[in-house]
Amino acid sequence: MAYAGVTAGTAMTLSWATYAKVEGSSVWIGSSEDALGLTNTPTTQTSYYHDETYTMFHHHAAVSGLTPHTKYFYKVGSKTNETYTSDVYSFVTARAASDNSTFNMVIYGDFGAGNESKDTLAYMKMLSPDSVDLIYHIGDIGYADDAWLMPGQLDGFFYEKVYNGWMNSMAPVMSSIPYMVLVGNHETECHSPACGASPEKMNMLRNFTAYNSRFKMPSEEVSGTLNMWYSFEHGPIHFTSLSTETDYNGEPSNEFADPPRNGNFGDQLAWVEADLKKAAANRANVPWIIVGMHRPLYDVSGCPNGIPAEQNAYIQAAFEDLLIKYKVDVVLTGHQHYYERQTPIRNNTAVLDGVSSDFKTYDNSQAPVYILSGACGTVEGLDAIPDPNNATWNAASNYIDYGFSTLEANRTMLSWKFLNSSNQEILDEFVMWKSTPVAGDCSTTSHFCY
């Protein structure tokens, strides 16, 4: 499920899958398990892949008219055939911008199937709407395209099996906690030997098709594009999700594609600027702006002498000016399979105004703060420990433990932690503070400006 609607807390998209086409695909919803009513919510039903033994249909329905931060019960299925009807689940809608209470969320990227992610998966299955408001997955979802790297799977076609297996394992979480995703490189296409030998398979699984079919993010509400770029709000935070895979100069989506077959979704940069401009003008109501993008702009391994190189440099050229111009507070990334936290950074330089000497407190940061959390666990394992690279803006790092990040937030505080997946030991933590913002007014020190 995922947040939906123009106004936070007023809608929710429910998603499910069936192995056959369903007549009368529908949603029932109510305030208790025993008081579910059939809605007239329009439901989409699509299938992107089929072969001689397998077809799957993906259903999405955005239920509207809901009340912020309210618990609802629901089931999904066919209103004409009870065989295709789910159990009853529940969810809690997003908090309104006027909600001043503190909430918790979980953040990570690079979460695959396999032994490396078993501890992360076990912890996620313990979560409930009472403990966590939402999960934000910063790209690389399931690693279906790496299925051929697993033992005994080199020569077979396992893309759909691995994707289904990962989503089934996460179903207890994703059926009760809003699960917001953004696009990573492992969502691009199937590039296994089996797909390379089958133009038909490759054509069905190219250009982020599986990813855009299985999930439904709230892009239409904000004039975004599919699940490639979109934004949403939860309480005091505006989240902008963008694509580091497509639609900017130097984008890498055709790294394995010859001739090119991926990308070309639209003018992403124009949309990002319009979205951030609108969010910045609304800081009096929604004071924090967080950007999520899969590949990092600033990470130690990608920045010799602290300066972005290669793909990092392309990302910097495309996005950094906008992040600074619209005073983005935090940039969340993954891609590298470890954890790093940076100081506030502007144009390759640490901006230490308001940063404590132990780097544990950032008070009214004067540039975007970059957090890389890509250590959930994948068949590829953790990445090698990078050379320090004279990255003077690197405040903390962990290259040896599988883990994930958490955020405790309200209108004036973002409290971040990086936890060990196996025992939830706190491996890093810091707090960001913000004075109460007033949109368009930077004349006094009580207003957040840079």
Short mmCIF file of C-alpha atoms in Angstrom, two decimals:
data_model
loop_
_atom_site.label_atom_id
_atom_site.label_comp_id
_atom_site.label_asym_id
_atom_site.label_seq_id
_atom_site.Cartn_x
_atom_site.Cartn_y
_atom_site.Cartn_z
CA MET A 1 0.00 0.00 0.00
CA ALA A 2 1.05 3.59 -0.50
CA TYR A 3 -0.12 7.08 0.33
CA ALA A 4 -2.39 8.70 -2.25
CA GLY A 5 -4.38 11.88 -2.69
CA VAL A 6 -3.46 15.55 -2.99
CA THR A 7 -3.82 16.20 0.75
CA ALA A 8 -1.93 14.03 3.25
CA GLY A 9 -4.06 11.46 5.04
CA THR A 10 -7.10 11.63 2.76
CA ALA A 11 -6.41 8.64 0.50
CA MET A 12 -4.53 5.34 0.34
CA THR A 13 -3.63 3.12 -2.60
CA LEU A 14 -4.16 -0.58 -1.95
CA SER A 15 -2.29 -3.03 -4.18
CA TRP A 16 -2.47 -6.78 -4.65
CA ALA A 17 -1.80 -9.48 -7.24
CA THR A 18 -3.60 -12.53 -8.63
CA TYR A 19 -2.55 -15.35 -10.93
CA ALA A 20 -5.72 -14.96 -13.00
CA LYS A 21 -7.74 -12.04 -14.30
CA VAL A 22 -10.43 -11.12 -11.79
CA GLU A 23 -13.89 -9.89 -12.64
CA GLY A 24 -15.19 -7.16 -10.35
CA SER A 25 -11.86 -6.33 -8.69
CA SER A 26 -12.88 -4.34 -5.62
CA VAL A 27 -12.08 -2.93 -2.17
CA TRP A 28 -14.07 -3.17 1.07
CA ILE A 29 -13.22 -0.73 3.86
CA GLY A 30 -14.54 0.27 7.28
CA SER A 31 -13.78 1.42 10.80
CA SER A 32 -13.79 -2.13 12.20
CA GLU A 33 -13.30 -5.69 10.96
CA ASP A 34 -17.02 -6.33 11.22
CA ALA A 35 -18.14 -3.18 9.45
CA LEU A 36 -16.58 -3.35 5.99
CA GLY A 37 -18.42 -1.74 3.14
CA LEU A 38 -17.90 -2.25 -0.60
CA THR A 39 -16.48 0.91 -2.16
CA ASN A 40 -16.95 2.19 -5.68
CA THR A 41 -13.22 2.87 -5.98
CA PRO A 42 -11.95 2.40 -9.55
CA THR A 43 -9.44 -0.47 -9.74
CA THR A 44 -6.76 -0.97 -12.37
CA GLN A 45 -5.75 -4.49 -13.36
CA THR A 46 -2.70 -5.03 -15.58
CA SER A 47 -0.28 -7.78 -16.54
CA TYR A 48 3.18 -7.00 -17.88
CA TYR A 49 4.68 -10.50 -18.28
CA HIS A 50 3.39 -13.89 -19.40
CA ASP A 51 4.76 -17.15 -20.73
CA GLU A 52 3.42 -20.63 -21.38
CA THR A 53 3.04 -21.42 -17.65
CA TYR A 54 2.66 -18.09 -15.86
CA THR A 55 0.71 -14.84 -15.83
CA MET A 56 0.21 -12.42 -12.97
CA PHE A 57 -2.23 -9.51 -12.72
CA HIS A 58 -1.47 -6.46 -10.58
CA HIS A 59 -4.34 -4.51 -9.03
CA HIS A 60 -4.28 -0.96 -7.64
CA ALA A 61 -7.13 1.00 -6.07
CA ALA A 62 -6.83 4.48 -4.52
CA VAL A 63 -9.44 4.78 -1.76
CA SER A 64 -10.31 8.44 -1.09
CA GLY A 65 -12.41 10.39 1.41
CA LEU A 66 -10.36 9.22 4.40
CA THR A 67 -9.48 11.07 7.61
CA PRO A 68 -5.82 11.78 8.48
CA HIS A 69 -4.10 9.60 11.09
CA THR A 70 -7.06 7.24 11.38
CA LYS A 71 -7.13 3.45 11.46
CA TYR A 72 -9.16 1.64 8.79
CA PHE A 73 -9.81 -2.02 8.11
CA TYR A 74 -10.01 -3.42 4.58
CA LYS A 75 -10.04 -6.40 2.31
CA VAL A 76 -9.60 -6.72 -1.45
CA GLY A 77 -10.68 -9.12 -4.14
CA SER A 78 -13.54 -9.93 -6.47
CA LYS A 79 -17.05 -8.79 -5.62
CA THR A 80 -18.40 -11.57 -7.85
CA ASN A 81 -16.19 -14.49 -6.74
CA GLU A 82 -15.28 -15.01 -3.07
CA THR A 83 -12.42 -17.32 -4.13
CA TYR A 84 -10.51 -14.16 -4.98
CA THR A 85 -11.05 -12.28 -1.70
CA SER A 86 -8.29 -11.53 0.81
CA ASP A 87 -8.18 -11.66 4.58
CA VAL A 88 -8.98 -8.47 6.50
CA TYR A 89 -6.07 -6.09 7.12
CA SER A 90 -5.73 -2.62 8.55
CA PHE A 91 -3.75 0.58 7.99
CA VAL A 92 -3.39 4.07 9.45
CA THR A 93 -3.58 7.10 7.16
CA ALA A 94 -0.89 9.78 6.97
CA ARG A 95 -0.70 12.60 9.46
CA ALA A 96 -1.97 16.01 8.41
CA ALA A 97 0.41 18.96 8.15
CA SER A 98 -1.24 20.42 11.25
CA ASP A 99 -0.36 17.34 13.33
CA ASN A 100 2.34 18.46 15.79
CA SER A 101 3.01 15.03 17.31
CA THR A 102 6.22 13.03 16.88
CA PHE A 103 6.23 9.95 14.62
CA ASN A 104 8.63 7.20 13.55
CA MET A 105 9.56 5.78 10.16
CA VAL A 106 12.07 3.33 8.67
CA ILE A 107 14.35 4.16 5.74
CA TYR A 108 16.63 1.95 3.64
CA GLY A 109 17.73 1.05 0.15
CA ASP A 110 19.18 -2.06 -1.46
CA PHE A 111 17.02 -4.77 0.14
CA GLY A 112 17.17 -8.12 -1.64
CA ALA A 113 16.17 -11.72 -1.16
CA GLY A 114 18.55 -14.21 0.38
CA ASN A 115 20.53 -15.00 3.51
CA GLU A 116 22.21 -11.59 3.62
CA SER A 117 18.90 -9.83 4.30
CA LYS A 118 17.31 -12.34 6.68
CA ASP A 119 17.90 -10.23 9.79
CA THR A 120 16.49 -7.11 8.18
CA LEU A 121 13.46 -9.05 6.99
CA ALA A 122 12.88 -10.55 10.46
CA TYR A 123 12.87 -7.09 12.02
CA MET A 124 10.56 -5.60 9.39
CA LYS A 125 8.03 -8.35 10.07
CA MET A 126 7.95 -7.24 13.72
CA LEU A 127 6.83 -3.72 12.80
CA SER A 128 3.25 -2.54 13.15
CA PRO A 129 1.34 0.70 12.50
CA ASP A 130 1.57 1.32 16.25
CA SER A 131 5.37 1.51 16.08
CA VAL A 132 6.07 2.92 12.61
CA ASP A 133 4.05 5.28 10.43
CA LEU A 134 5.70 4.43 7.11
CA ILE A 135 8.65 2.83 5.33
CA TYR A 136 10.66 4.59 2.61
CA HIS A 137 12.58 2.21 0.33
CA ILE A 138 15.28 4.17 -1.51
CA GLY A 139 15.58 1.95 -4.59
CA ASP A 140 16.84 -1.56 -5.45
CA ILE A 141 13.83 -3.63 -4.47
CA GLY A 142 14.17 -7.41 -4.29
CA TYR A 143 17.04 -7.75 -6.79
CA ALA A 144 15.10 -9.89 -9.24
CA ASP A 145 17.60 -8.95 -11.93
CA ASP A 146 20.32 -10.62 -9.83
CA ALA A 147 18.41 -13.91 -9.65
CA TRP A 148 20.85 -15.49 -12.10
CA LEU A 149 23.71 -14.86 -9.65
CA MET A 150 22.21 -17.19 -7.06
CA PRO A 151 23.50 -20.79 -6.85
CA GLY A 152 21.97 -23.08 -9.49
CA GLN A 153 20.15 -20.28 -11.32
CA LEU A 154 22.66 -19.18 -13.94
CA ASP A 155 20.92 -20.71 -16.93
CA GLY A 156 17.24 -20.44 -15.93
CA PHE A 157 14.63 -17.70 -15.89
CA PHE A 158 13.97 -16.73 -12.26
CA TYR A 159 13.22 -13.00 -12.49
CA GLU A 160 9.52 -13.25 -11.64
CA LYS A 161 10.03 -16.00 -9.08
CA VAL A 162 12.53 -13.92 -7.11
CA TYR A 163 10.44 -10.74 -7.36
CA ASN A 164 7.33 -12.60 -6.18
CA GLY A 165 9.26 -14.30 -3.40
CA TRP A 166 10.59 -11.02 -2.05
CA MET A 167 7.18 -9.32 -2.20
CA ASN A 168 5.48 -12.30 -0.56
CA SER A 169 8.03 -12.22 2.26
CA MET A 170 7.27 -8.51 2.77
CA ALA A 171 3.48 -8.87 2.44
CA PRO A 172 2.86 -8.79 6.23
CA VAL A 173 4.59 -5.41 6.30
CA MET A 174 3.34 -3.88 3.06
CA SER A 175 -0.28 -4.82 3.78
CA SER A 176 -0.38 -2.79 6.99
CA ILE A 177 2.29 -0.07 6.78
CA PRO A 178 2.45 2.43 3.88
CA TYR A 179 5.43 1.40 1.75
CA MET A 180 6.84 4.21 -0.36
CA VAL A 181 9.41 3.27 -3.01
CA LEU A 182 11.64 5.01 -5.49
CA VAL A 183 13.54 3.71 -8.47
CA GLY A 184 17.02 2.17 -8.40
CA ASN A 185 19.25 0.56 -10.99
CA HIS A 186 18.05 -2.94 -10.14
CA GLU A 187 14.55 -1.96 -11.27
CA THR A 188 15.72 -1.28 -14.84
CA GLU A 189 15.24 -4.61 -16.59
CA CYS A 190 16.09 -8.29 -16.67
CA HIS A 191 19.67 -8.79 -17.88
CA SER A 192 20.17 -12.47 -17.08
CA PRO A 193 21.47 -14.88 -19.74
CA ALA A 194 17.91 -16.22 -20.13
CA CYS A 195 16.56 -12.75 -20.88
CA GLY A 196 19.49 -11.94 -23.12
CA ALA A 197 18.65 -15.01 -25.19
CA SER A 198 14.94 -14.14 -25.42
CA PRO A 199 13.95 -10.88 -27.15
CA GLU A 200 10.35 -11.55 -26.05
CA LYS A 201 11.28 -11.75 -22.36
CA MET A 202 13.59 -8.75 -22.65
CA ASN A 203 10.91 -6.65 -24.31
CA MET A 204 8.35 -7.43 -21.59
CA LEU A 205 10.81 -6.69 -18.77
CA ARG A 206 12.64 -3.64 -20.14
CA ASN A 207 12.45 0.00 -19.05
CA PHE A 208 11.34 -0.40 -15.42
CA THR A 209 8.14 -2.20 -16.45
CA ALA A 210 7.95 -4.63 -13.51
CA TYR A 211 8.62 -1.85 -11.00
CA ASN A 212 6.03 0.51 -12.49
CA SER A 213 3.45 -2.29 -12.64
CA ARG A 214 3.88 -3.78 -9.17
CA PHE A 215 3.82 -0.48 -7.25
CA LYS A 216 1.59 2.59 -7.46
CA MET A 217 3.01 5.79 -6.00
CA PRO A 218 1.05 9.10 -5.90
CA SER A 219 2.56 10.64 -9.05
CA GLU A 220 -0.66 11.62 -10.80
CA GLU A 221 -1.66 13.85 -7.89
CA VAL A 222 1.52 15.93 -8.28
CA SER A 223 1.95 15.74 -12.07
CA GLY A 224 4.82 13.29 -11.64
CA THR A 225 5.58 10.28 -13.83
CA LEU A 226 4.63 6.72 -12.88
CA ASN A 227 6.86 5.63 -9.97
CA MET A 228 9.85 7.38 -11.52
CA TRP A 229 9.41 10.77 -9.83
CA TYR A 230 6.70 11.96 -7.46
CA SER A 231 6.24 13.59 -4.06
CA PHE A 232 4.12 13.12 -0.96
CA GLU A 233 3.72 14.61 2.49
CA HIS A 234 3.45 13.13 5.95
CA GLY A 235 2.94 15.51 8.85
CA PRO A 236 5.73 18.12 8.84
CA ILE A 237 7.78 16.54 6.00
CA HIS A 238 7.58 16.95 2.25
CA PHE A 239 9.25 14.01 0.46
CA THR A 240 10.42 14.40 -3.14
CA SER A 241 11.34 11.12 -4.85
CA LEU A 242 13.39 11.44 -8.01
CA SER A 243 15.18 9.17 -10.48
CA THR A 244 18.96 8.92 -10.68
CA GLU A 245 18.46 6.22 -13.33
CA THR A 246 16.83 8.17 -16.15
CA ASP A 247 16.10 11.53 -17.73
CA TYR A 248 19.09 13.74 -17.02
CA ASN A 249 22.40 14.23 -18.79
CA GLY A 250 24.61 11.21 -18.17
CA GLU A 251 21.83 8.97 -16.83
CA PRO A 252 22.91 5.30 -16.65
CA SER A 253 19.74 3.36 -17.53
CA ASN A 254 21.19 1.87 -20.71
CA GLU A 255 24.38 0.58 -19.12
CA PHE A 256 23.51 -2.97 -20.21
CA ALA A 257 21.30 -2.04 -23.17
CA ASP A 258 22.62 -2.01 -26.73
CA PRO A 259 20.87 -0.50 -28.55
CA PRO A 260 19.38 1.83 -25.86
CA ARG A 261 15.91 0.77 -24.73
CA ASN A 262 15.37 2.44 -21.34
CA GLY A 263 14.44 5.89 -20.06
CA ASN A 264 12.76 8.79 -21.86
CA PHE A 265 9.96 9.25 -19.35
CA GLY A 266 9.86 13.06 -19.61
CA ASP A 267 11.36 16.29 -18.36
CA GLN A 268 12.33 15.23 -14.86
CA LEU A 269 14.39 18.30 -14.02
CA ALA A 270 11.53 20.71 -14.77
CA TRP A 271 9.25 18.65 -12.55
CA VAL A 272 11.79 18.49 -9.70
CA GLU A 273 12.24 22.25 -9.75
CA ALA A 274 8.50 22.90 -9.75
CA ASP A 275 7.93 20.44 -6.92
CA LEU A 276 10.73 21.81 -4.72
CA LYS A 277 9.70 25.40 -5.42
CA LYS A 278 6.17 24.66 -4.26
CA ALA A 279 7.41 22.81 -1.18
CA ALA A 280 9.80 25.62 -0.24
CA ALA A 281 6.98 28.15 -0.43
CA ASN A 282 4.93 26.01 1.97
CA ARG A 283 7.49 25.70 4.78
CA ALA A 284 5.24 27.54 7.25
CA ASN A 285 2.91 24.53 7.04
CA VAL A 286 5.34 21.70 6.16
CA PRO A 287 8.77 22.80 7.43
CA TRP A 288 11.03 19.93 6.36
CA ILE A 289 11.97 18.94 2.80
CA ILE A 290 13.59 15.53 2.26
CA VAL A 291 14.71 14.31 -1.16
CA GLY A 292 15.09 10.61 -1.90
CA MET A 293 17.23 9.39 -4.77
CA HIS A 294 18.90 6.03 -5.23
CA ARG A 295 22.43 6.85 -6.34
CA PRO A 296 24.47 9.12 -4.10
CA LEU A 297 25.76 12.54 -4.99
CA TYR A 298 28.19 12.57 -2.05
CA ASP A 299 29.68 9.28 -0.88
CA VAL A 300 33.30 8.59 -0.02
CA SER A 301 33.97 6.00 -2.74
CA GLY A 302 32.52 8.18 -5.50
CA CYS A 303 34.28 11.42 -4.57
CA PRO A 304 38.08 11.43 -4.97
CA ASN A 305 39.45 14.29 -2.87
CA GLY A 306 35.88 14.96 -1.77
CA ILE A 307 34.74 15.94 -5.27
CA PRO A 308 32.05 13.89 -7.10
CA ALA A 309 33.41 11.93 -10.08
CA GLU A 310 31.90 9.79 -12.82
CA GLN A 311 28.20 9.09 -12.09
CA ASN A 312 28.27 11.20 -8.93
CA ALA A 313 29.42 14.15 -11.05
CA TYR A 314 26.49 13.73 -13.46
CA ILE A 315 24.09 13.63 -10.52
CA GLN A 316 25.71 16.72 -9.03
CA ALA A 317 25.42 18.62 -12.30
CA ALA A 318 21.75 17.70 -12.66
CA PHE A 319 20.45 18.16 -9.14
CA GLU A 320 22.70 19.94 -6.64
CA ASP A 321 21.83 23.50 -7.66
CA LEU A 322 18.14 22.70 -7.15
CA LEU A 323 18.79 21.09 -3.75
CA ILE A 324 20.61 24.23 -2.61
CA LYS A 325 18.26 26.73 -4.26
CA TYR A 326 15.19 25.30 -2.54
CA LYS A 327 16.90 24.66 0.80
CA VAL A 328 16.43 20.90 0.93
CA ASP A 329 17.12 19.66 4.46
CA VAL A 330 18.15 16.04 3.82
CA VAL A 331 19.05 13.88 0.82
CA LEU A 332 18.52 10.13 1.33
CA THR A 333 20.39 7.68 -0.91
CA GLY A 334 21.44 4.05 -1.23
CA HIS A 335 23.20 2.16 -4.05
CA GLN A 336 26.45 1.64 -2.16
CA HIS A 337 26.02 -1.32 0.18
CA TYR A 338 27.00 0.31 3.43
CA TYR A 339 26.14 3.31 5.60
CA GLU A 340 27.50 6.84 5.55
CA ARG A 341 26.43 10.15 7.05
CA GLN A 342 27.80 13.44 5.87
CA THR A 343 27.86 16.93 7.29
CA PRO A 344 25.81 19.56 5.50
CA ILE A 345 27.49 20.06 2.09
CA ARG A 346 27.38 22.81 -0.49
CA ASN A 347 29.39 22.50 -3.71
CA ASN A 348 31.85 19.90 -2.36
CA THR A 349 32.46 21.79 0.87
CA ALA A 350 31.35 20.96 4.41
CA VAL A 351 29.14 23.70 5.85
CA LEU A 352 29.62 23.41 9.59
CA ASP A 353 27.50 26.31 10.86
CA GLY A 354 25.36 24.87 13.65
CA VAL A 355 27.15 21.49 13.61
CA SER A 356 28.48 20.36 17.01
CA SER A 357 32.13 19.36 17.39
CA ASP A 358 31.18 15.69 17.79
CA PHE A 359 28.94 15.82 14.69
CA LYS A 360 25.98 14.58 16.75
CA THR A 361 23.85 17.73 16.55
CA TYR A 362 23.01 19.79 13.46
CA ASP A 363 21.25 22.99 14.51
CA ASN A 364 19.52 24.83 11.64
CA SER A 365 21.79 23.28 9.02
CA GLN A 366 22.86 25.69 6.31
CA ALA A 367 23.08 23.17 3.45
CA PRO A 368 21.62 19.76 2.58
CA VAL A 369 22.63 16.81 4.77
CA TYR A 370 23.38 13.55 2.93
CA ILE A 371 22.62 10.11 4.39
CA LEU A 372 23.45 6.86 2.57
CA SER A 373 21.67 3.76 3.90
CA GLY A 374 22.18 0.82 1.55
CA ALA A 375 23.14 -1.99 3.93
CA CYS A 376 19.91 -4.01 4.26
CA GLY A 377 21.44 -7.04 2.60
CA THR A 378 21.52 -8.38 -0.97
CA VAL A 379 22.97 -11.34 -2.85
CA GLU A 380 25.81 -8.95 -3.77
CA GLY A 381 26.76 -8.54 -0.09
CA LEU A 382 28.34 -5.45 1.47
CA ASP A 383 30.61 -3.32 -0.69
CA ALA A 384 34.34 -3.07 -0.08
CA ILE A 385 35.54 -0.48 2.41
CA PRO A 386 36.37 2.59 0.33
CA ASP A 387 39.54 4.66 0.43
CA PRO A 388 38.98 7.70 2.71
CA ASN A 389 39.49 9.93 -0.36
CA ASN A 390 40.05 13.09 1.72
CA ALA A 391 36.28 13.45 2.10
CA THR A 392 36.36 15.99 4.91
CA TRP A 393 32.56 16.18 4.89
CA ASN A 394 32.16 12.54 6.00
CA ALA A 395 30.82 12.62 9.58
CA ALA A 396 30.18 8.91 10.25
CA SER A 397 30.31 5.59 8.43
CA ASN A 398 29.83 1.86 8.89
CA TYR A 399 31.15 -0.55 6.26
CA ILE A 400 30.94 -3.86 8.16
CA ASP A 401 27.38 -4.29 9.46
CA TYR A 402 24.07 -4.97 7.80
CA GLY A 403 21.56 -2.40 8.97
CA PHE A 404 18.82 0.12 8.29
CA SER A 405 17.93 3.66 9.29
CA THR A 406 15.12 5.08 11.40
CA LEU A 407 13.77 8.58 11.77
CA GLU A 408 11.85 10.12 14.67
CA ALA A 409 10.37 13.42 13.51
CA ASN A 410 8.27 16.42 14.42
CA ARG A 411 8.11 20.05 13.27
CA THR A 412 11.40 21.06 14.89
CA MET A 413 13.39 17.80 15.15
CA LEU A 414 14.69 14.97 12.98
CA SER A 415 16.35 12.28 15.09
CA TRP A 416 18.24 9.76 12.93
CA LYS A 417 19.62 6.34 13.86
CA PHE A 418 21.39 3.56 11.99
CA LEU A 419 20.64 0.17 13.57
CA ASN A 420 22.31 -3.22 13.28
CA SER A 421 19.86 -5.58 11.57
CA SER A 422 20.72 -8.56 13.75
CA ASN A 423 20.23 -7.01 17.19
CA GLN A 424 19.03 -3.41 16.59
CA GLU A 425 22.12 -1.99 18.29
CA ILE A 426 22.46 1.74 17.54
CA LEU A 427 25.55 2.09 15.33
CA ASP A 428 25.16 5.80 14.60
CA GLU A 429 22.80 8.57 15.66
CA PHE A 430 22.46 12.31 15.36
CA VAL A 431 19.77 14.99 15.67
CA MET A 432 18.79 17.85 13.39
CA TRP A 433 16.99 20.84 14.89
CA LYS A 434 15.05 23.54 13.07
CA SER A 435 13.69 26.82 14.38
CA THR A 436 10.05 27.36 13.49
CA PRO A 437 10.08 28.44 9.82
CA VAL A 438 8.13 31.30 8.34
CA ALA A 439 7.74 31.06 4.57
CA GLY A 440 9.36 33.83 2.60
CA ASP A 441 10.85 35.65 5.61
CA CYS A 442 14.54 35.31 6.46
CA SER A 443 14.90 38.56 8.36
CA THR A 444 15.41 37.14 11.85
CA THR A 445 17.47 34.34 13.33
CA SER A 446 14.34 32.48 14.40
CA HIS A 447 13.61 31.69 10.76
CA PHE A 448 15.24 28.84 8.87
CA CYS A 449 17.18 30.26 5.93
CA TYR A 450 20.37 29.64 4.01
#
